[in-house]
């Protein structure tokens, strides 16, 4: 067990960074995240003044606005023991890119580095820091898991969600071919290069169908909405003739699957 894991064994106060897409399109992911953290013994707060992580501005080269946003996020979250994010890409922005973004400002650079050490993606925090072994959930369906680019490559999120899913009673995990290949979302990429993005997500949808799984899971809402949109538009069905459900992994881990799945009936 790492030193930070040992420290987390004591009661800790977590600040939940909800993310824009969860807030606007899938609040159930935020509630599922809170449940998982509270079940693991954490006190959870959700700062009302939190905003976007600044990733769209940063990726578009708008350094000034990205810096302003970063400072606001740091101000709202730096006093928590940990900052937990149900998104690999947003967590990666806070953890990996804030220190780079604010490196030229001595005061804020120090704060960014302090914050960076406290930031974790949700499943990584549960497994690597809190050492959660069993989420006490049940899901009598087959699922497949898509590895998002930022979570996988920036934060090394791979085994953590699978370890937690393996503790879910009656769940069957079916690995898809090329689970680590991009879904084609890429933030503004899917808007600027829609034809290329559509081709990429088509291949991802084909890989999903090959598994025969009932549900597609991932840890990033951008990926999930992109994959769900393609599966819904093409009317992709399970072998039993039912629509393939698309959910954030937190919803299954928290036993909160009563909510309609993403793009069910054409809704986000």
Short mmCIF file of C-alpha atoms in Angstrom, two decimals:
data_model
loop_
_atom_site.label_atom_id
_atom_site.label_comp_id
_atom_site.label_asym_id
_atom_site.label_seq_id
_atom_site.Cartn_x
_atom_site.Cartn_y
_atom_site.Cartn_z
CA UNK A 1 0.00 0.00 0.00
CA UNK A 2 1.34 3.43 -0.91
CA UNK A 3 1.79 6.20 1.64
CA UNK A 4 -1.12 8.14 0.17
CA UNK A 5 -3.32 5.02 0.36
CA UNK A 6 -2.50 4.67 4.05
CA UNK A 7 -3.45 8.30 4.63
CA UNK A 8 -6.75 7.77 2.82
CA UNK A 9 -7.65 5.07 5.33
CA UNK A 10 -8.39 7.94 7.70
CA UNK A 11 -11.69 9.81 7.12
CA UNK A 12 -11.16 12.15 4.17
CA UNK A 13 -13.05 15.08 2.71
CA UNK A 14 -13.46 14.79 -1.05
CA UNK A 15 -14.39 17.55 -3.44
CA UNK A 16 -16.35 16.13 -6.39
CA UNK A 17 -15.55 17.83 -9.69
CA UNK A 18 -18.77 17.01 -11.52
CA UNK A 19 -17.75 17.97 -15.11
CA UNK A 20 -19.86 19.91 -17.61
CA UNK A 21 -21.27 16.91 -19.48
CA UNK A 22 -22.36 15.16 -16.29
CA UNK A 23 -23.97 18.36 -15.02
CA UNK A 24 -25.78 19.14 -18.28
CA UNK A 25 -26.62 15.71 -19.66
CA UNK A 26 -26.20 12.98 -17.03
CA UNK A 27 -26.60 14.17 -13.40
CA UNK A 28 -27.15 10.54 -12.35
CA UNK A 29 -23.40 10.00 -12.81
CA UNK A 30 -22.71 12.67 -10.21
CA UNK A 31 -25.12 11.07 -7.74
CA UNK A 32 -23.64 7.62 -8.42
CA UNK A 33 -20.15 9.01 -7.78
CA UNK A 34 -21.26 10.52 -4.47
CA UNK A 35 -22.81 7.20 -3.40
CA UNK A 36 -19.65 5.25 -4.22
CA UNK A 37 -17.46 7.70 -2.34
CA UNK A 38 -19.74 7.85 0.69
CA UNK A 39 -20.04 4.07 0.79
CA UNK A 40 -16.23 3.98 0.89
CA UNK A 41 -16.23 6.23 3.96
CA UNK A 42 -15.61 9.66 2.44
CA UNK A 43 -17.28 12.95 3.24
CA UNK A 44 -18.22 14.47 -0.12
CA UNK A 45 -18.79 18.10 -1.06
CA UNK A 46 -19.78 19.52 -4.44
CA UNK A 47 -18.68 23.17 -4.64
CA UNK A 48 -21.46 25.24 -6.18
CA UNK A 49 -19.05 27.68 -7.80
CA UNK A 50 -17.21 25.04 -9.84
CA UNK A 51 -17.02 25.56 -13.59
CA UNK A 52 -15.64 23.83 -16.66
CA UNK A 53 -12.11 22.46 -16.27
CA UNK A 54 -10.98 24.65 -19.17
CA UNK A 55 -10.11 21.80 -21.49
CA UNK A 56 -11.95 23.17 -24.57
CA UNK A 57 -10.13 26.50 -24.30
CA UNK A 58 -6.79 24.79 -23.61
CA UNK A 59 -7.10 22.41 -26.56
CA UNK A 60 -8.11 25.28 -28.86
CA UNK A 61 -5.05 27.34 -27.95
CA UNK A 62 -6.94 29.91 -25.85
CA UNK A 63 -4.31 30.05 -23.12
CA UNK A 64 -5.54 33.15 -21.30
CA UNK A 65 -9.08 31.91 -20.73
CA UNK A 66 -7.81 28.44 -19.88
CA UNK A 67 -5.56 29.98 -17.22
CA UNK A 68 -8.42 32.05 -15.78
CA UNK A 69 -10.58 28.94 -15.53
CA UNK A 70 -7.78 26.94 -13.95
CA UNK A 71 -7.31 29.56 -11.24
CA UNK A 72 -11.03 29.46 -10.41
CA UNK A 73 -11.01 25.65 -10.19
CA UNK A 74 -7.93 25.68 -7.97
CA UNK A 75 -9.48 28.29 -5.68
CA UNK A 76 -12.64 26.20 -5.28
CA UNK A 77 -10.95 22.83 -4.72
CA UNK A 78 -7.47 23.23 -3.25
CA UNK A 79 -8.57 22.91 0.39
CA UNK A 80 -10.06 19.42 -0.02
CA UNK A 81 -8.09 16.31 0.95
CA UNK A 82 -8.75 14.91 -2.53
CA UNK A 83 -10.46 16.01 -5.75
CA UNK A 84 -12.28 13.17 -7.49
CA UNK A 85 -13.51 13.36 -11.09
CA UNK A 86 -15.84 10.90 -12.92
CA UNK A 87 -13.96 11.59 -16.15
CA UNK A 88 -10.47 10.67 -17.28
CA UNK A 89 -10.16 13.65 -19.61
CA UNK A 90 -11.22 16.29 -17.07
CA UNK A 91 -9.14 14.66 -14.33
CA UNK A 92 -6.21 14.66 -16.74
CA UNK A 93 -6.70 18.37 -17.37
CA UNK A 94 -6.55 19.20 -13.66
CA UNK A 95 -3.79 16.76 -12.80
CA UNK A 96 -1.50 16.89 -15.82
CA UNK A 97 -2.11 20.19 -17.61
CA UNK A 98 -2.77 22.77 -14.88
CA UNK A 99 0.89 22.69 -13.74
CA UNK A 100 1.96 23.17 -17.35
CA UNK A 101 -0.62 25.88 -17.99
CA UNK A 102 0.37 27.97 -14.94
CA UNK A 103 4.10 27.20 -14.92
CA UNK A 104 5.10 30.82 -15.62
CA UNK A 105 3.25 32.17 -12.57
CA UNK A 106 5.23 31.27 -9.44
CA UNK A 107 2.31 31.58 -6.99
CA UNK A 108 -0.24 29.76 -9.11
CA UNK A 109 2.28 27.20 -10.32
CA UNK A 110 2.80 26.10 -6.73
CA UNK A 111 -0.95 25.90 -6.18
CA UNK A 112 -1.45 23.95 -9.41
CA UNK A 113 1.15 21.41 -8.35
CA UNK A 114 -0.43 21.09 -4.90
CA UNK A 115 -3.83 20.50 -6.50
CA UNK A 116 -2.39 18.04 -9.03
CA UNK A 117 -1.26 15.67 -6.29
CA UNK A 118 -4.80 15.50 -4.92
CA UNK A 119 -6.65 14.83 -8.19
CA UNK A 120 -7.88 11.35 -9.10
CA UNK A 121 -10.28 9.82 -11.59
CA UNK A 122 -13.15 8.07 -9.77
CA UNK A 123 -12.29 4.40 -10.31
CA UNK A 124 -8.61 5.06 -9.72
CA UNK A 125 -9.39 6.76 -6.41
CA UNK A 126 -11.61 3.88 -5.27
CA UNK A 127 -9.06 1.21 -6.16
CA UNK A 128 -5.64 2.83 -5.85
CA UNK A 129 -6.29 5.13 -2.89
CA UNK A 130 -9.22 3.70 -0.93
CA UNK A 131 -8.42 0.07 -1.76
CA UNK A 132 -12.09 -0.77 -2.43
CA UNK A 133 -12.49 -4.48 -3.16
CA UNK A 134 -16.27 -4.88 -3.48
CA UNK A 135 -18.86 -2.25 -4.40
CA UNK A 136 -21.78 -4.44 -3.23
CA UNK A 137 -23.70 -4.07 -6.51
CA UNK A 138 -25.68 -6.43 -8.69
CA UNK A 139 -26.16 -6.42 -12.47
CA UNK A 140 -27.41 -9.56 -14.16
CA UNK A 141 -26.31 -8.46 -17.63
CA UNK A 142 -23.29 -8.66 -19.89
CA UNK A 143 -21.18 -5.52 -20.27
CA UNK A 144 -18.22 -4.39 -22.34
CA UNK A 145 -15.84 -1.56 -21.45
CA UNK A 146 -14.38 1.19 -23.64
CA UNK A 147 -11.07 2.71 -22.51
CA UNK A 148 -11.10 6.46 -23.09
CA UNK A 149 -7.94 7.97 -24.56
CA UNK A 150 -7.17 10.52 -21.84
CA UNK A 151 -7.94 8.23 -18.92
CA UNK A 152 -5.90 5.39 -20.37
CA UNK A 153 -2.89 7.30 -21.64
CA UNK A 154 -2.62 10.23 -19.23
CA UNK A 155 -3.80 8.58 -16.01
CA UNK A 156 -3.17 4.87 -16.68
CA UNK A 157 -6.82 3.93 -16.05
CA UNK A 158 -7.17 0.36 -17.28
CA UNK A 159 -7.51 -2.33 -14.61
CA UNK A 160 -9.23 -0.19 -11.98
CA UNK A 161 -12.73 -0.12 -13.54
CA UNK A 162 -12.45 -3.79 -14.46
CA UNK A 163 -11.42 -4.74 -10.94
CA UNK A 164 -14.49 -3.00 -9.57
CA UNK A 165 -16.78 -4.48 -12.23
CA UNK A 166 -15.53 -7.96 -11.36
CA UNK A 167 -16.94 -7.43 -7.86
CA UNK A 168 -20.46 -6.80 -9.21
CA UNK A 169 -22.63 -9.83 -8.60
CA UNK A 170 -24.01 -11.65 -11.68
CA UNK A 171 -22.24 -9.28 -14.10
CA UNK A 172 -20.49 -10.77 -17.14
CA UNK A 173 -17.62 -8.67 -18.51
CA UNK A 174 -16.96 -9.24 -22.20
CA UNK A 175 -13.85 -7.52 -23.52
CA UNK A 176 -14.26 -5.94 -26.93
CA UNK A 177 -11.52 -6.05 -29.58
CA UNK A 178 -9.61 -2.77 -29.72
CA UNK A 179 -11.08 -1.51 -26.44
CA UNK A 180 -8.15 0.94 -26.22
CA UNK A 181 -8.79 2.48 -29.65
CA UNK A 182 -10.33 5.98 -29.77
CA UNK A 183 -14.09 6.28 -30.25
CA UNK A 184 -13.69 9.36 -32.47
CA UNK A 185 -15.08 11.95 -30.04
CA UNK A 186 -11.97 13.96 -29.17
CA UNK A 187 -13.84 17.07 -28.00
CA UNK A 188 -13.91 19.59 -30.86
CA UNK A 189 -12.34 16.98 -33.17
CA UNK A 190 -15.74 15.38 -33.80
CA UNK A 191 -17.10 18.77 -34.89
CA UNK A 192 -14.15 19.92 -37.00
CA UNK A 193 -13.58 16.54 -38.64
CA UNK A 194 -17.01 14.96 -38.50
CA UNK A 195 -16.47 12.54 -41.41
CA UNK A 196 -13.31 11.10 -39.85
CA UNK A 197 -14.97 10.98 -36.43
CA UNK A 198 -17.96 9.12 -37.84
CA UNK A 199 -15.69 6.56 -39.48
CA UNK A 200 -13.86 5.97 -36.20
CA UNK A 201 -17.02 5.60 -34.12
CA UNK A 202 -18.44 3.23 -36.74
CA UNK A 203 -15.53 0.87 -36.10
CA UNK A 204 -16.10 1.22 -32.36
CA UNK A 205 -19.78 0.34 -32.79
CA UNK A 206 -18.81 -2.73 -34.83
CA UNK A 207 -16.47 -3.86 -32.04
CA UNK A 208 -19.26 -3.40 -29.50
CA UNK A 209 -21.61 -5.55 -31.57
CA UNK A 210 -19.01 -8.29 -31.81
CA UNK A 211 -19.10 -8.76 -28.04
CA UNK A 212 -22.84 -9.40 -27.91
CA UNK A 213 -22.92 -7.35 -24.69
CA UNK A 214 -26.11 -5.81 -23.31
CA UNK A 215 -24.37 -2.68 -22.02
CA UNK A 216 -21.43 -0.50 -23.08
CA UNK A 217 -19.60 1.18 -20.20
CA UNK A 218 -16.89 3.83 -20.02
CA UNK A 219 -15.62 6.49 -17.65
CA UNK A 220 -16.00 9.58 -19.87
CA UNK A 221 -19.31 11.14 -20.87
CA UNK A 222 -17.92 12.47 -24.17
CA UNK A 223 -17.02 8.98 -25.33
CA UNK A 224 -20.29 7.56 -24.03
CA UNK A 225 -22.46 10.13 -25.79
CA UNK A 226 -20.55 9.64 -29.04
CA UNK A 227 -20.84 5.84 -28.93
CA UNK A 228 -24.46 5.98 -27.78
CA UNK A 229 -25.38 8.37 -30.56
CA UNK A 230 -23.93 6.04 -33.18
CA UNK A 231 -25.56 2.91 -31.75
CA UNK A 232 -28.90 4.69 -31.49
CA UNK A 233 -28.77 6.26 -34.95
CA UNK A 234 -27.90 2.93 -36.58
CA UNK A 235 -30.50 1.12 -34.43
CA UNK A 236 -27.94 -1.40 -33.21
CA UNK A 237 -29.55 -4.19 -31.21
CA UNK A 238 -28.48 -7.04 -28.94
CA UNK A 239 -28.98 -10.62 -30.08
CA UNK A 240 -32.28 -10.53 -28.18
CA UNK A 241 -33.43 -7.60 -30.33
CA UNK A 242 -33.11 -4.95 -27.61
CA UNK A 243 -31.26 -1.62 -27.92
CA UNK A 244 -27.72 -1.74 -26.57
CA UNK A 245 -27.61 0.30 -23.37
CA UNK A 246 -24.82 2.81 -22.83
CA UNK A 247 -23.96 3.89 -19.29
CA UNK A 248 -21.23 5.49 -17.23
CA UNK A 249 -19.41 2.83 -15.22
CA UNK A 250 -20.27 4.65 -11.97
CA UNK A 251 -23.99 3.95 -12.49
CA UNK A 252 -23.45 0.19 -12.57
CA UNK A 253 -20.94 0.22 -9.71
CA UNK A 254 -23.35 2.24 -7.56
CA UNK A 255 -26.28 -0.05 -8.38
CA UNK A 256 -28.10 2.92 -9.92
CA UNK A 257 -29.36 1.63 -13.27
CA UNK A 258 -33.03 2.60 -13.00
CA UNK A 259 -32.27 5.78 -14.95
CA UNK A 260 -32.82 5.49 -18.71
CA UNK A 261 -29.58 4.78 -20.54
CA UNK A 262 -27.77 7.36 -22.67
CA UNK A 263 -29.64 8.12 -25.92
CA UNK A 264 -32.51 5.80 -24.98
CA UNK A 265 -35.39 6.94 -27.14
CA UNK A 266 -33.10 9.41 -28.89
CA UNK A 267 -32.51 11.50 -25.73
CA UNK A 268 -29.01 12.48 -24.52
#
